[in-house]
Coordinates of C-alpha atoms in Angstrom, one line a residue:
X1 CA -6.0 -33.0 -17.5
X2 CA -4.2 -32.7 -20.7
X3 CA -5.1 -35.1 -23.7
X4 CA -1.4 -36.0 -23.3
X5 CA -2.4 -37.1 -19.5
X6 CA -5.4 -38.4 -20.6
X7 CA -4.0 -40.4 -23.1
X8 CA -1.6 -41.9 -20.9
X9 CA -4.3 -42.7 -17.9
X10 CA -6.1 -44.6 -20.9
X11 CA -3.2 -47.0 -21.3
X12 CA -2.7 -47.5 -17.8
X13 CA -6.5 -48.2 -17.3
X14 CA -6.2 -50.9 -20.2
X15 CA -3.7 -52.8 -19.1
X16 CA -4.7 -52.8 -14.9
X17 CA -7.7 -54.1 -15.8
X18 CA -6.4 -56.8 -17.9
X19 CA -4.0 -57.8 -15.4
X20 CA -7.0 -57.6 -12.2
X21 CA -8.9 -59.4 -14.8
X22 CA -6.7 -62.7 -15.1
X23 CA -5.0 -62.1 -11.9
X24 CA -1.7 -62.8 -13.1
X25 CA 1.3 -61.2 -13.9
X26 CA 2.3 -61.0 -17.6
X27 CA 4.4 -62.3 -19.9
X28 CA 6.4 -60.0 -22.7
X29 CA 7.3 -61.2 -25.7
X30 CA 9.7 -58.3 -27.5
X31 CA 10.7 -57.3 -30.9
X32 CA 13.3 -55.4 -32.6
X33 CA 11.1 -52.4 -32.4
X34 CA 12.2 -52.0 -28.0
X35 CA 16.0 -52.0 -28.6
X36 CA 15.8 -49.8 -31.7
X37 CA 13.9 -47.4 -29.0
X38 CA 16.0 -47.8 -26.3
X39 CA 19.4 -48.8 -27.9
X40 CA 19.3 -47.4 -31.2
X41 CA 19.8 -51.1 -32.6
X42 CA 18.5 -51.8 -36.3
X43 CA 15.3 -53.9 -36.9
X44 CA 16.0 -56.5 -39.9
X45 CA 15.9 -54.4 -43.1
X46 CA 18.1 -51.9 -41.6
X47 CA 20.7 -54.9 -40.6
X48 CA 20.7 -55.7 -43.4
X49 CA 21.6 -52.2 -45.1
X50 CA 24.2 -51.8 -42.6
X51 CA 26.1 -54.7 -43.9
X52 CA 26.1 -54.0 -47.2
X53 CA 27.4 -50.3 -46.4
X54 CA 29.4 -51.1 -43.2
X55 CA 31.5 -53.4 -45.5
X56 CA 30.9 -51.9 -49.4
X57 CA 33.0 -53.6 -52.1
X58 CA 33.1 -56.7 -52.5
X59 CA 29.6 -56.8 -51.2
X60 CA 26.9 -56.0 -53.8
X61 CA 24.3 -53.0 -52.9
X62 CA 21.5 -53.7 -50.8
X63 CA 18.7 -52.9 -53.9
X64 CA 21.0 -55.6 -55.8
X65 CA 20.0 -58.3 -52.8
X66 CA 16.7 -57.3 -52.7
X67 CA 16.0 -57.8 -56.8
X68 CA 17.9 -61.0 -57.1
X69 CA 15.7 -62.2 -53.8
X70 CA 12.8 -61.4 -55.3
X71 CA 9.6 -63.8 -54.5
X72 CA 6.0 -63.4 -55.4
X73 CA 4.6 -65.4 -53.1
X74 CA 5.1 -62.9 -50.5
X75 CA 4.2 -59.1 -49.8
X76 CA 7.4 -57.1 -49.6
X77 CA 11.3 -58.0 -49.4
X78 CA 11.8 -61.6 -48.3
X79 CA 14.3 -60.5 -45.7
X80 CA 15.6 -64.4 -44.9
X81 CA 16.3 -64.9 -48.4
X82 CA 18.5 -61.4 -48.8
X83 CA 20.2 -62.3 -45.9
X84 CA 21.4 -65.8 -47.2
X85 CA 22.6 -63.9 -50.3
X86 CA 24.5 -61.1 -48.5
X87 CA 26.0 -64.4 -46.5
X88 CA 27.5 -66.4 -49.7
X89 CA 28.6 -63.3 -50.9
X90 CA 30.1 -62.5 -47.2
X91 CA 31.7 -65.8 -47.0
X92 CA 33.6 -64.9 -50.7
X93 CA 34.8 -61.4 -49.9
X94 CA 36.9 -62.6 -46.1
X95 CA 39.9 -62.5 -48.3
X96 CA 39.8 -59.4 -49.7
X97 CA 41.3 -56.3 -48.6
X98 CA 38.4 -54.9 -46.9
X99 CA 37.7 -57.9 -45.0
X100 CA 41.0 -59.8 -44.3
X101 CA 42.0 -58.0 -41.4
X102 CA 38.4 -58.6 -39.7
X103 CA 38.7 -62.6 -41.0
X104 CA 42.2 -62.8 -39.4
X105 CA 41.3 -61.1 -36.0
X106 CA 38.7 -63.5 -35.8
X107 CA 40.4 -67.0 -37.3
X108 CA 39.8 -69.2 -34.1
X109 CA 36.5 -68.4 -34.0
X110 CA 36.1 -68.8 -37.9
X111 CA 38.1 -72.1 -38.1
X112 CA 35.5 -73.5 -35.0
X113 CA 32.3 -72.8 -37.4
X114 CA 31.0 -69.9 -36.1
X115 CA 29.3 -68.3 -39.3
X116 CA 31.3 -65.3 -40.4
X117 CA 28.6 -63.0 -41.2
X118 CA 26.8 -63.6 -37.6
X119 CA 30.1 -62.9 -35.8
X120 CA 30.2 -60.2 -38.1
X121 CA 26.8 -58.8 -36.8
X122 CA 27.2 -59.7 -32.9
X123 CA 30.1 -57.1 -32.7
X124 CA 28.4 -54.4 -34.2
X125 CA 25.0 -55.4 -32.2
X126 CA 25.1 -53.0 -28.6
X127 CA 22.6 -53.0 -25.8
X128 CA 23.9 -50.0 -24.2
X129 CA 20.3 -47.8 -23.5
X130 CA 21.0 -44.4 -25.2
X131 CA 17.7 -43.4 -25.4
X132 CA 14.4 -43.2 -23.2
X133 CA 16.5 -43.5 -20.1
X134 CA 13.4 -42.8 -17.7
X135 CA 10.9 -44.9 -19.5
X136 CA 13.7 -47.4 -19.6
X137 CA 14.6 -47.7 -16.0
X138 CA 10.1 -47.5 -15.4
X139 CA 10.4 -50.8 -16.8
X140 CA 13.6 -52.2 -15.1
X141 CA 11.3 -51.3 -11.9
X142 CA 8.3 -53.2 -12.6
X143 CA 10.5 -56.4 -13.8
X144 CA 9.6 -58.2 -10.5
X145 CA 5.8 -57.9 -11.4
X146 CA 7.2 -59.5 -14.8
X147 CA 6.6 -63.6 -15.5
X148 CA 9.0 -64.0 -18.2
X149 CA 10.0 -62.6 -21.6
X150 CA 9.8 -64.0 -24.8
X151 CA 12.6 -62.2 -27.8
X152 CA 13.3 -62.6 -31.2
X153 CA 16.0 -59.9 -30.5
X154 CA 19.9 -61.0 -30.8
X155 CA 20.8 -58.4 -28.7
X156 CA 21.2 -58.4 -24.4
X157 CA 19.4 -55.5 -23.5
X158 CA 17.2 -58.1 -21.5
X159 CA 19.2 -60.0 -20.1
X160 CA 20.7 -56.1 -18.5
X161 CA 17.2 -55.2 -17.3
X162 CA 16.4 -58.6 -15.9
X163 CA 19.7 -59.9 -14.6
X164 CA 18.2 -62.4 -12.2
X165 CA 15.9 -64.3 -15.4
X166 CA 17.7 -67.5 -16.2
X167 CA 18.1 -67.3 -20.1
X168 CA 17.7 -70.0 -22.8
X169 CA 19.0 -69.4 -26.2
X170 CA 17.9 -71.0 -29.4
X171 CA 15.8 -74.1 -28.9
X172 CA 18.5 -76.4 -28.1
X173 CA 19.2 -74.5 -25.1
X174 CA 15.1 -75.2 -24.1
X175 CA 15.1 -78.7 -25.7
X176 CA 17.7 -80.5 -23.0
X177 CA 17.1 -77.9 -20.3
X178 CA 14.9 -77.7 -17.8
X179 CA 12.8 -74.7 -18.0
X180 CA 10.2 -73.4 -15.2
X181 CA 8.4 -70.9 -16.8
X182 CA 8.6 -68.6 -14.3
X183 CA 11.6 -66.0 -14.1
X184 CA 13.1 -66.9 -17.9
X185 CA 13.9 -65.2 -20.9
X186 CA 13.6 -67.4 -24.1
X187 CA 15.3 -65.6 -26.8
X188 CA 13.7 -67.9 -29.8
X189 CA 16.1 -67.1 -32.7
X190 CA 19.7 -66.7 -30.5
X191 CA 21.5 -64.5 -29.3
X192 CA 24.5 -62.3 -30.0
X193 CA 26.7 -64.4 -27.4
X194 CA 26.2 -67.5 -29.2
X195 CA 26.4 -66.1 -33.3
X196 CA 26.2 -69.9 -33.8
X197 CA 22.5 -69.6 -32.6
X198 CA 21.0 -66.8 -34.7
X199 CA 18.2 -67.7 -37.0
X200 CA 19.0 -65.2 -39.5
X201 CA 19.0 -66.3 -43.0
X202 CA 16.4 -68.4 -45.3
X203 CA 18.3 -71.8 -44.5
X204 CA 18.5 -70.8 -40.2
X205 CA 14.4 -70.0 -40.9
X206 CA 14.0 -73.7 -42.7
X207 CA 15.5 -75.2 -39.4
X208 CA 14.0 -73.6 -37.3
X209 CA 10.5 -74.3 -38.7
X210 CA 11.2 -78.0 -39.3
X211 CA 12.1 -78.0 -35.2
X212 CA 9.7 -75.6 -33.6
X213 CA 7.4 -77.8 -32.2
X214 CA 8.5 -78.4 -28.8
X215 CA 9.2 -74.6 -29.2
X216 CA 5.6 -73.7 -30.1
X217 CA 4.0 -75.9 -27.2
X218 CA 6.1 -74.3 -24.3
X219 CA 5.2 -70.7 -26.2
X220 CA 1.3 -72.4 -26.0
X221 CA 1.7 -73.4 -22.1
X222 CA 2.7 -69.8 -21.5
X223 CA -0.1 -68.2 -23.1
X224 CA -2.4 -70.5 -22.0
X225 CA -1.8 -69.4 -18.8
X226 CA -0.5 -65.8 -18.4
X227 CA -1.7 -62.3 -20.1
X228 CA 0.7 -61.7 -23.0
X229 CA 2.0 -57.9 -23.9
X230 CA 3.4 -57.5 -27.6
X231 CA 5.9 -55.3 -27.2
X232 CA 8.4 -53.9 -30.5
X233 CA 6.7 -55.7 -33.1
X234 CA 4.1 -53.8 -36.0
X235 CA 0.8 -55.4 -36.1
X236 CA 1.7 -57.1 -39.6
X237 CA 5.3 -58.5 -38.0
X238 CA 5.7 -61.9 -39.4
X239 CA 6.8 -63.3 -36.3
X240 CA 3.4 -62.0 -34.3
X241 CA 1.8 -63.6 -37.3
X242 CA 3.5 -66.6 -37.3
X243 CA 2.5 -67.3 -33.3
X244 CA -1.3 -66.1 -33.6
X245 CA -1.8 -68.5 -36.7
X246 CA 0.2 -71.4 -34.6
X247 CA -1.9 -71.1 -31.5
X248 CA -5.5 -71.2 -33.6
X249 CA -3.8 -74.3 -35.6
X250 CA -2.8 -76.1 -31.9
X251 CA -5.3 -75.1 -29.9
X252 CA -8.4 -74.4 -32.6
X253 CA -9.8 -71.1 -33.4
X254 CA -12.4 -70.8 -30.9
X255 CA -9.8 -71.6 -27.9
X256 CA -7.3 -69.2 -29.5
X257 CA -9.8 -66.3 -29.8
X258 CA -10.8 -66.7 -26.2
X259 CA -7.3 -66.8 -24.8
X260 CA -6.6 -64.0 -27.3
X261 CA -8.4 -61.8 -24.7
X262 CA -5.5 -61.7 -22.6
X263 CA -3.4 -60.2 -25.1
X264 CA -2.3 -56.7 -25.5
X265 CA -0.5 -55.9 -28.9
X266 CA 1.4 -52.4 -28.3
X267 CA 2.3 -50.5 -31.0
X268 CA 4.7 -47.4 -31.1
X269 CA 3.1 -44.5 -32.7
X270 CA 4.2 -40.4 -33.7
X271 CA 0.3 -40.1 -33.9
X272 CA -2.7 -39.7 -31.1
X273 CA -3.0 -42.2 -28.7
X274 CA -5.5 -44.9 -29.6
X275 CA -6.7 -48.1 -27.9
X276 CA -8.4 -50.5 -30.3
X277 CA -9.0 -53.9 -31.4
X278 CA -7.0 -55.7 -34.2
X279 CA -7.8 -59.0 -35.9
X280 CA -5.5 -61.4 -37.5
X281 CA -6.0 -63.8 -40.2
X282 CA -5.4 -67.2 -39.1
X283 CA -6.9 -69.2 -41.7
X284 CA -10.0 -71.2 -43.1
X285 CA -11.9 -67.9 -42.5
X286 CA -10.9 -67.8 -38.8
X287 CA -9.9 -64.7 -37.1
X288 CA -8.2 -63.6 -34.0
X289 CA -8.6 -60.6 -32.4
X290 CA -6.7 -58.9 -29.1
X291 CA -6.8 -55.6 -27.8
X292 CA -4.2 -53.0 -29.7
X293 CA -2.8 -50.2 -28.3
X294 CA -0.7 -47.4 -30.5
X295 CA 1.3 -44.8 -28.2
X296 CA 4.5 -42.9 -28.3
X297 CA 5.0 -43.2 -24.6
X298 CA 5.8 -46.9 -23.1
X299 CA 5.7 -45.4 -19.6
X300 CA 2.2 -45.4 -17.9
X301 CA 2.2 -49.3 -19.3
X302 CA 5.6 -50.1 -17.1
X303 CA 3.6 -48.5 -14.2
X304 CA 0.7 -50.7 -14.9
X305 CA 2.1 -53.3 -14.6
X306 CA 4.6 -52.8 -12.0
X307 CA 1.1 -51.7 -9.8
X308 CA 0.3 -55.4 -10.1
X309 CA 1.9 -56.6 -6.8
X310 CA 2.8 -60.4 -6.7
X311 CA 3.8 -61.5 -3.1
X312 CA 6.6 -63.6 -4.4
X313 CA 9.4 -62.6 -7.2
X314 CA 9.6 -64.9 -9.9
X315 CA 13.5 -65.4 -9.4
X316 CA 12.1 -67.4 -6.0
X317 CA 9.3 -69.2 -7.6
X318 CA 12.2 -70.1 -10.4
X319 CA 14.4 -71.4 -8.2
X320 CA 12.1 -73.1 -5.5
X321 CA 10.4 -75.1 -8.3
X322 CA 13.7 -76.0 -9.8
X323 CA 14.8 -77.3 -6.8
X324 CA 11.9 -79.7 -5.7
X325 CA 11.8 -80.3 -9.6
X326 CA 15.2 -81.9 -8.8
X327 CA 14.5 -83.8 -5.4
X328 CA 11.2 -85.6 -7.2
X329 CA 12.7 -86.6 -10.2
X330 CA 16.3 -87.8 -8.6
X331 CA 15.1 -88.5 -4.9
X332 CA 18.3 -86.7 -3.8
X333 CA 19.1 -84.1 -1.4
X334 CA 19.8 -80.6 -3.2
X335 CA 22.5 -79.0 -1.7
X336 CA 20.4 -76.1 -1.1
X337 CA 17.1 -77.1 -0.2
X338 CA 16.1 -79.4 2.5
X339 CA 12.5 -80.8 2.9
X340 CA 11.2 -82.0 5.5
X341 CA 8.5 -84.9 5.3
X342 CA 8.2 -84.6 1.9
X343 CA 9.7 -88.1 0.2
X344 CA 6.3 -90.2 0.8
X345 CA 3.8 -88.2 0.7
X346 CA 1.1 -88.7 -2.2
X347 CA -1.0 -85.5 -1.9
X348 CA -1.4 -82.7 0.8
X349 CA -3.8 -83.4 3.2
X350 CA -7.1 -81.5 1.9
X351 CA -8.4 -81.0 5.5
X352 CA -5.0 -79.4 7.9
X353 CA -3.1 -76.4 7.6
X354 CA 0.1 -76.5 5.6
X355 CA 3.2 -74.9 6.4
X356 CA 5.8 -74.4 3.7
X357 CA 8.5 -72.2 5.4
X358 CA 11.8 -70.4 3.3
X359 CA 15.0 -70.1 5.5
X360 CA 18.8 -70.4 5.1
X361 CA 19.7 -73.7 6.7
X362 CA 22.7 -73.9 8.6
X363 CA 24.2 -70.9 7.1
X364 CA 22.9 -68.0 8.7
X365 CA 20.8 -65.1 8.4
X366 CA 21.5 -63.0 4.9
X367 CA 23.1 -59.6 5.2
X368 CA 21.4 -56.7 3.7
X369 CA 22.8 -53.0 3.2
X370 CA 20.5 -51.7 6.3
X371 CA 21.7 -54.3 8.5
X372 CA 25.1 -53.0 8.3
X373 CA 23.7 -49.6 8.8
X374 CA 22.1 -50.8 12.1
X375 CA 25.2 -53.0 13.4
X376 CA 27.5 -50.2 13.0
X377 CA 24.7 -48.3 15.4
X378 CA 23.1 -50.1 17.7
X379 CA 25.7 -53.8 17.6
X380 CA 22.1 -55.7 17.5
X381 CA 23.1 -57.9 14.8
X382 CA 25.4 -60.5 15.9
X383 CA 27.1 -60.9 12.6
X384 CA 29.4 -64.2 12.4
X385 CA 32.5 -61.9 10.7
X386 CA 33.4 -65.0 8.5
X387 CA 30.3 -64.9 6.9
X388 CA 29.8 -61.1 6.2
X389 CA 33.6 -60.6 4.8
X390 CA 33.3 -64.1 3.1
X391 CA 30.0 -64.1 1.6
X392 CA 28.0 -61.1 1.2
X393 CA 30.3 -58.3 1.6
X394 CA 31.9 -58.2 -1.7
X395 CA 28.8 -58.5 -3.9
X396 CA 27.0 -56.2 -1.5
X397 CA 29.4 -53.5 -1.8
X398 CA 29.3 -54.4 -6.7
X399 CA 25.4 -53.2 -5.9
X400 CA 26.0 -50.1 -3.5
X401 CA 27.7 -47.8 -6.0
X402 CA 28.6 -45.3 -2.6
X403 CA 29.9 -48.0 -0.2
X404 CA 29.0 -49.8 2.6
X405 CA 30.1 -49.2 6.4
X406 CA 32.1 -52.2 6.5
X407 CA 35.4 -51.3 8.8
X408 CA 33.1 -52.6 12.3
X409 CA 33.5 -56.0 10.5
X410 CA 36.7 -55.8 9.0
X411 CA 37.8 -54.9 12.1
X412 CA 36.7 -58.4 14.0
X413 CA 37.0 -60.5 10.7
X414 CA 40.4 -62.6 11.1
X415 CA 41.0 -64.3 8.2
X416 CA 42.3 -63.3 4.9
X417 CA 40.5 -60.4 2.4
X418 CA 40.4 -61.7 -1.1
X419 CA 36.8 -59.9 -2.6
X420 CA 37.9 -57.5 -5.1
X421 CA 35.8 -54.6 -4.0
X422 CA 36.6 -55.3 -0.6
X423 CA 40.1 -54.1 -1.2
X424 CA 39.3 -51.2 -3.7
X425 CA 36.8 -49.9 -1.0
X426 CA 40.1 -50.4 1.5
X427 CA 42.2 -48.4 -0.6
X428 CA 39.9 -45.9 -1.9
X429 CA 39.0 -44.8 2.0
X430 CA 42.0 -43.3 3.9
X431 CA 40.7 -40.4 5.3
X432 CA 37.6 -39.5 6.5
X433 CA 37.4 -36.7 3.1
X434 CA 37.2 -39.9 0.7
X435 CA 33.8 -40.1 1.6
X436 CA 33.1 -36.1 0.5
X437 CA 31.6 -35.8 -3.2
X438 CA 32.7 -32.3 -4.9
X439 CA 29.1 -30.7 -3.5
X440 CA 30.0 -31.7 0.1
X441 CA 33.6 -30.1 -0.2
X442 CA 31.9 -27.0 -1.1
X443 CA 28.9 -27.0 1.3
X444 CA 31.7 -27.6 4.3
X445 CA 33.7 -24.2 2.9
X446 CA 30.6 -22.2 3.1
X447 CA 28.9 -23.5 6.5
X448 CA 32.1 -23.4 8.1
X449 CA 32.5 -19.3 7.5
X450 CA 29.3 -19.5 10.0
X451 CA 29.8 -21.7 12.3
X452 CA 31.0 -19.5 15.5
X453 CA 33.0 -22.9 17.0
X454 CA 33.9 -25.9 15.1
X455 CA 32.2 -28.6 17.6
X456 CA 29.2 -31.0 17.7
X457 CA 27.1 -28.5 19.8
X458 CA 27.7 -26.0 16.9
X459 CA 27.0 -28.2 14.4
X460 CA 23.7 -29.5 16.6
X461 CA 22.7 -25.7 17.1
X462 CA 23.0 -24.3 12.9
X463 CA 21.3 -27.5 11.7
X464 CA 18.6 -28.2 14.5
X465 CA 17.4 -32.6 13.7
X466 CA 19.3 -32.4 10.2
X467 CA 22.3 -32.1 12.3
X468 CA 23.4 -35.5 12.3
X469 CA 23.1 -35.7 8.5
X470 CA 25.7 -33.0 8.1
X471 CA 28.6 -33.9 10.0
X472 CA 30.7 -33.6 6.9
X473 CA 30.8 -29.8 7.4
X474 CA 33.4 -30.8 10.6
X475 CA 37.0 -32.2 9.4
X476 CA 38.4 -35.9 11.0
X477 CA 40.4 -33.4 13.9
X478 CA 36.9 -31.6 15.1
X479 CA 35.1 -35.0 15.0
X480 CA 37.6 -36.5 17.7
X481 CA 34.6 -37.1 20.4
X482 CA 33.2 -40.8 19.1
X483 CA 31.2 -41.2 21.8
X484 CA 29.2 -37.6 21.2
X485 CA 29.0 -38.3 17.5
X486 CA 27.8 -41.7 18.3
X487 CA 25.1 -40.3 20.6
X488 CA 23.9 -38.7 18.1
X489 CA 24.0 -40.6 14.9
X490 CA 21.8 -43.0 17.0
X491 CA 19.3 -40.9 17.8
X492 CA 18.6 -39.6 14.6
X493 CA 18.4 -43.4 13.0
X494 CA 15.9 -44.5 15.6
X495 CA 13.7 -41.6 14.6
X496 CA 14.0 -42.2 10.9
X497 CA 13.8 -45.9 11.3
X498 CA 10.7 -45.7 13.5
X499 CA 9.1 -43.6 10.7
X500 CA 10.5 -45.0 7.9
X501 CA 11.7 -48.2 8.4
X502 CA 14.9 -47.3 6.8
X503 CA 17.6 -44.7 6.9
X504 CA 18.1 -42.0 4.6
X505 CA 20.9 -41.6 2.1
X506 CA 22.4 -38.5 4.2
X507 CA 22.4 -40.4 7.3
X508 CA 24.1 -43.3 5.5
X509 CA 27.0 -41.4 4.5
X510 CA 27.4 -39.8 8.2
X511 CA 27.2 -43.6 9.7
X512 CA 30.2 -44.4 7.0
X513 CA 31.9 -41.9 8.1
X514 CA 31.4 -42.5 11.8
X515 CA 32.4 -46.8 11.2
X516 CA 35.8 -45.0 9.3
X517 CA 36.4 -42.5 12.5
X518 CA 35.8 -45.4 14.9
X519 CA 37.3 -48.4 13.4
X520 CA 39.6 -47.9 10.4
X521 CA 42.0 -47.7 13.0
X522 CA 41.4 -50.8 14.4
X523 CA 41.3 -52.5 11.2
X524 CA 44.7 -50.9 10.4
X525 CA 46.4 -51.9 13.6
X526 CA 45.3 -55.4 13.3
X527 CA 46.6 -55.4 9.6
X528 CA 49.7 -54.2 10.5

């Protein structure tokens, strides 16, 4: 093993056992530091240069700010208070040259109260991963083993890798909502699609200190009760700072140390990899002090904790909870959850079995890519047409970037097709070749020079059980016998699903192109 290797298997070791320790998934709470790595977006001093150059004259240079926002009561640039001077001095230059086209672009906006400078910043903000693609997309995988993310970023790039998180923005947005906990993302100082919202200069930071307390004891509740991973920040970020000395001030020093323990502070590093521990100052001689981990490679810690299995994704615990949150505190019916025998009863019974059961009521069974698949096959899924065409087709198809086998149903469905990529997929497949990527064109021209006939019984004989997974290499004419290409689409799905319990990605495209052969006729003839 490679000190690279073991490097990694140290990281992953540190963060398993945390998470077997406590038993629960984790929260993240994220800083600048993971869009800069994975979107190239600036941390706050670098913002803050970027104004000053993006828009030069009349703006002052960024040294300039930094001088006249001097403050000796703190170590380094007082970054709030440069950015409230860059703002006045924003403000002042929207009807100069170099600005006035920008201010009159964006007059509505302006004349609602949306701060220029912030509007300013939310266009040139991007969340767009350029960089660490695979590292990236480790974490987008492990994001159902993850609680619930707490940002100080502006940016989306969360909201992309956890689209099913309900979002709050700003602590309005968690003040007169109803927040679960589970399967959110708080971002605590706004967000670019609200530039009203982000705490940004010294009078946003004034605010948002005077009103944090509700802020600070939902941020307490969640680290009193899930493992926390620091992830973006350096170990002397003041926001990091600013949390640890809050949770020794609320919860007292000895409480904070010991849920402390669950923390993992991870810090991006050029240099070896190192596991330690780091203490913070928190006050009256008190200190807190949580594991630290420095590392130039985020990966073996998205596999850590995507190894942490939960039975249940936190989208559902979101929602469930939200939904008999509802039906206890208004005593009415949700429109999407019924429950039975639950309106009187005071507590569960401590001594019989309890049976909380999930199911769609009334509305049928879900459709998912594979039951398509099958239906198309084997007709074992007595699909209500309605339902398929009307509710799940459309989105199904905005998640299965190569299509669905959808003309069966299109075929039987009667009333009228309105879903967007319902109708692209419609258009887009004509003949049976609109299914062929540029690599299948090619491998049909060169099996074809050795096929001796151009049938199914060739096709069986050069490709042996892969046969059924290359029926591309025959054109729409040779494929004329449905009921022998049927045959044996079928049997090579019941193998694969009786060893797989799925259907591979070859297979798939020769079932699409089977449902076209079959049905697009149909479908067309009843569309006439």
């Amino acid at each position: 093993m490679t000190s690279y290797e073991e490097n990694d298997q140290k990281i992953h070791d540190q963060i398993s056992e945390l998470l077997k320790d406590v038993n629960r998934i984790p929260y993240l709470f994220v800083g600048s530091g993971i869009s800069r790595r994975y979107t190239g977006n600036e941390n706050w001093e670098d913002l803050l240069k970027w104004i000053c150059s993006s828009v030069g004259e009349p703006l002052g240079k960024y040294r300039d700010y930094v001088q006249a926002a001097n403050d000796v009561d703190i170590e380094g640039p007082n970054f709030p208070r440069i950015a409230s001077k860059i703002q006045a001095d924003f403000v002042k230059a929207l009807s100069s040259p170099r600005l006035k086209d920008w201010s009159e672009k964006h007059d509505s906006l302006l004349s609602k109260g949306v701060p220029a400078l912030k509007l300013y910043i939310s266009e040139h903000l991007h969340s767009k991963p350029t960089a660490s693609l695979d590292e990236l997309e480790e974490l987008r995988k492990s994001s159902r083993e993850i609680a619930g993310i707490i940002t100080t970023n502006y940016d989306d790039l969360l909201e992309n890798i956890f689209p099913d998180y309900d979002c709050y923005v700003g602590q309005e947005d968690l003040l007169f909502s109803n927040p679960t906990g589970i399967g959110e993302i708080y971002k605590i100082h706004g967000s670019v699609d609200k530039p009203e919202s982000m705490v940004f200069t010294e009078e946003d930071y004034s605010r948002y200190k005077e009103n944090q307390d509700y802020l600070l004891s939902k941020i307490l509740t969640i680290f009193g009760e899930y493992p926390v991973i620091f992830l973006g920040y350096s170990l002397q970020d003041q926001n990091v700072r600013d949390v640890i000395s809050s949770l020794a001030r609320f919860a007292g020093a000895n409480k904070a140390q010991e849920l402390a323990k669950r923390f993992v502070f991870v810090n991006y590093s050029t240099s070896d990899c190192q596991v330690t521990e780091h203490s913070f100052d928190v006050g009256h001689g008190h200190y807190v002090t949580m594991t630290a981990i420095s590392t130039a490679n985020f990966t073996p810690l998205y596999q850590a904790i995507g190894e942490n299995k939960q039975l249940y994704a936190p989208k559902v615990l979101n929602q469930l909870s939200r939904e008999v949150y509802n039906i206890a505190m208004t005593g009415k019916p949700s429109s999407t959850l019924v429950l039975d025998n639950f309106e009187h009863l005071n507590k569960l019974p401590a001594d019989k079995p309890i049976v909380a059961a999930i199911g769609v009521n009334g509305y049928g069974k879900p459709v998912n890519p594979l039951d398509l698949y099958e239906d198309v096959l084997f007709g074992n899924k007595s699909f209500k047409p309605s339902l398929v065409v009307g509710s799940y087709l459309n989105k199904a198809l905005g998640s299965n970037a190569g299509g669905l086998p959808m003309f069966k149903i299109l075929s039987q469905y009667d009333g009228p097709i309105t879903g967007e990529r319902i109708i692209s997929e419609i258009q887009k497949h004509k003949t049976m070749d609109s299914y062929l990527s540029k690599s299948d064109r090619e491998l049909r021209t060169r099996i074809r020079k050795q096929l001796k006939d151009k049938t199914l019984s060739a096709l069986k004989e050069r490709f042996q059980e892969k046969a059924a997974e290359n029926i591309l290499v025959l054109t729409q004419e040779e494929l004329a016998d449905i009921d022998a290409l049927h045959e044996l689409l079928v049997s090579a799905a019941r193998k694969q699903l009786d060893e797989n319990s799925d259907i591979t990605s070859p297979l798939r495209k020769s079932i699409k192109i089977y449902d076209f052969l079959r049905y697009h006729p149909i479908f067309v003839n009843k569309n006439k």
